Structures are given as C-alpha cells and as structure tokens.
Coordinates of C-alpha atoms in Angstrom, one line a residue:
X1 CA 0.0 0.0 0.0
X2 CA 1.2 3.2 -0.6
X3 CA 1.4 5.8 2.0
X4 CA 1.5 9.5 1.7
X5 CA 3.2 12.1 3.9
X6 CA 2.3 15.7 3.7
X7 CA 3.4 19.1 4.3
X8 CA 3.1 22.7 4.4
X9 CA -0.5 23.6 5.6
X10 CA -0.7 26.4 7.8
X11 CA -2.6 30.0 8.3
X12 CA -1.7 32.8 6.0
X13 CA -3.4 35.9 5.0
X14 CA -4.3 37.2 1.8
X15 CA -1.9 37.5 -1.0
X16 CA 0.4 35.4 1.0
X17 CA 1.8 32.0 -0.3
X18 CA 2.4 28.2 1.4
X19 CA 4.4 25.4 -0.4
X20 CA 2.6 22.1 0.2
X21 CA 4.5 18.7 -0.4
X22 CA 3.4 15.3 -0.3
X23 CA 5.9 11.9 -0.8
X24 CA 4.8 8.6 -1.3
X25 CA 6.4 5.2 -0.9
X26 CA 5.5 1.9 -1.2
X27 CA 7.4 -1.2 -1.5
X28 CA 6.3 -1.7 -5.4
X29 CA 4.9 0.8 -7.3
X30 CA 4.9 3.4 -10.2
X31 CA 3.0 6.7 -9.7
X32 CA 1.1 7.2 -12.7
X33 CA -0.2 10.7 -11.4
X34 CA 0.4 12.5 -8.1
X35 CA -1.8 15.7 -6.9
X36 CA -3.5 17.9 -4.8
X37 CA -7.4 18.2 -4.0
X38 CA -9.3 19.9 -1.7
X39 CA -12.2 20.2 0.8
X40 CA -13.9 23.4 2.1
X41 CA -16.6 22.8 4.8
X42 CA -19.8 21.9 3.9
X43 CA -18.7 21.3 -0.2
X44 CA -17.6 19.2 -2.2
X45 CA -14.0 17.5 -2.6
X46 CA -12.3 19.6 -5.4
X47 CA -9.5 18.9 -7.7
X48 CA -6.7 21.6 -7.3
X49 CA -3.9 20.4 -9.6
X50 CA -2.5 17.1 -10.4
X51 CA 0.3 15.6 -12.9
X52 CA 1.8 12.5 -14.0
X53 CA 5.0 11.2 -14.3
X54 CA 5.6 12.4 -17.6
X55 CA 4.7 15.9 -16.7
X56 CA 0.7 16.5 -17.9
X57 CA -0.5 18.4 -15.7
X58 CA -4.6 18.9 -14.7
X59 CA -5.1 21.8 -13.0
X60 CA -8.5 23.8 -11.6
X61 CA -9.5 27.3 -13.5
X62 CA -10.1 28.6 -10.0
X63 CA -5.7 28.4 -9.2
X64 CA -4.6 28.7 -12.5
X65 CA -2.1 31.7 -12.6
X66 CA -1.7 31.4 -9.1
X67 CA -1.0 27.9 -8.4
X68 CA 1.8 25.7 -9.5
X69 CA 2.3 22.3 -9.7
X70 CA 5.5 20.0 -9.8
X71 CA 7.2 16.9 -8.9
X72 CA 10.3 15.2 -8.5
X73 CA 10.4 11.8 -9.9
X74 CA 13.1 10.3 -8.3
X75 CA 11.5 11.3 -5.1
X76 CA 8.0 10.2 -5.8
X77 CA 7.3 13.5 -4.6
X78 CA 5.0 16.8 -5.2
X79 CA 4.4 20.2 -4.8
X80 CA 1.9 22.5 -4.9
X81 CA 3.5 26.0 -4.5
X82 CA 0.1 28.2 -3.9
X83 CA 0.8 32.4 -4.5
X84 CA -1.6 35.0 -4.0
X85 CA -3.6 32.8 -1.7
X86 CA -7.4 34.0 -1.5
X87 CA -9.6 33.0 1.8
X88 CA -12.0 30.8 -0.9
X89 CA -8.7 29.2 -0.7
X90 CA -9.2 27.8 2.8
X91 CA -9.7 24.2 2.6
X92 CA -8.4 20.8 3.8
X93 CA -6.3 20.1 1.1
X94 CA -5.3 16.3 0.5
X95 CA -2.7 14.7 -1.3
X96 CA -3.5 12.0 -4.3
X97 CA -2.0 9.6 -5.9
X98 CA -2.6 7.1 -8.6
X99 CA 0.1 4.4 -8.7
X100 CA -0.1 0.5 -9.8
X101 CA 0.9 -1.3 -6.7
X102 CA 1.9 -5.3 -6.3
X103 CA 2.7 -7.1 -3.3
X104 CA 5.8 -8.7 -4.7
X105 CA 7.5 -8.7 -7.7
X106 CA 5.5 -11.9 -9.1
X107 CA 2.1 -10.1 -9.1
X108 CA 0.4 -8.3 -11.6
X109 CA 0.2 -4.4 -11.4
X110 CA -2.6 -3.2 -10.3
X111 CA -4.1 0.7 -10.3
X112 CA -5.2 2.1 -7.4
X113 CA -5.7 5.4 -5.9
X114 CA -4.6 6.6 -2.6
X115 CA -5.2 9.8 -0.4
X116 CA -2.9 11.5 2.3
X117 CA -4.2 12.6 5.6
X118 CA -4.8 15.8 4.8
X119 CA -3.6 19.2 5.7
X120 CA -5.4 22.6 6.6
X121 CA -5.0 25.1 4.6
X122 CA -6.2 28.7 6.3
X123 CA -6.3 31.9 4.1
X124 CA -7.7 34.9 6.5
X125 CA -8.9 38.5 4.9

C-alpha cells in the first residue's frame, strides 16, 4: 500500500503563499499521477492540480495563474507552491496519488488510488 506524507498547511493571510509537499512510498509501485485536492466545509471534494510522471499536468481554472504544480520523480514527490492565496482558498487540502501497486515482484500491477491525511489550509482577509 502506498502511503502519503504531507506538508506545508498552515494559516496565512491574503496574497500570501504556502508550499505544500506530499511523498509517497511503497514497497512496489509506479506513480502514474500524483496531486493535490481539496475540501472546504460543507462542499464538495475539489481537484486543485494534479500531474503525471511524464509531466501532464490537470489543473483547476479557480488556481490557475496562481497555483503551480510539480514533482520530483526520483523522489515520488510533489508540490503544490500556492501564490496569491485568497480565503476561498481555505480548505483541507489532500494529497493523491494514482500508482499501480503489487505485493511482490511476481504479481500483476494493479491501479489504485490513494489519499494523504490531509492538511489545513487557512487563508484569513
């Protein structure tokens, strides 16, 4: 299974910026697409940005300009660097990942999607 560590929540005002960062690892596994969504109270979960291994990246019309996405490969690790943060902003925002997992080396692949634990992010006006 693959687990997910993140990063960089915190409380920021206005115009301000956070760098969020999330790692998986697993004993076997490729990451087919790693990514960010996020949770407001009282809506729905929303994708923020997300991107594969080969760099495609799918990101929200509500961050784009202000919102970057990236990873490090070699790290099975992302980032969401977040400028000019708004307070519609504020959400829990929870890492993704999309990887094909196996117990051992003699099993098939097999897709599966996995979220982190989430982290607050807090944008006050």
């Amino acid at each position: 299974q693959v687990q997910l560590v993140e990063s960089g929540g915190g409380l920021v005002q206005a115009g301000g910026s956070l760098r969020l960062s999330c790692a998986a690892s697993a004993r076997f596994f490729r990451v087919n697409r790693l990514g960010w969504y996020r949770q407001a109270p009282g809506k729905q979960r929303e994708l923020v940005a997300t991107i594969t291994s080969s760099g495609t990246i799918n990101d929200a019309d509500s961050v784009k300009g202000r919102f970057t996405i990236s990873r490090d490969n070699a790290k099975n690790t992302v980032y969401l660097q977040m400028n000019s943060l708004k307070p519609e902003d504020t959400a829990v925002y929870y890492c993704y990942c999309n990887a094909d997992v196996r117990s051992t080396m003699w099993q098939p692949w097999s897709a599966t999607d996995y979220w982190g634990q989430g982290t607050q992010v807090t944008v006050s006006s």
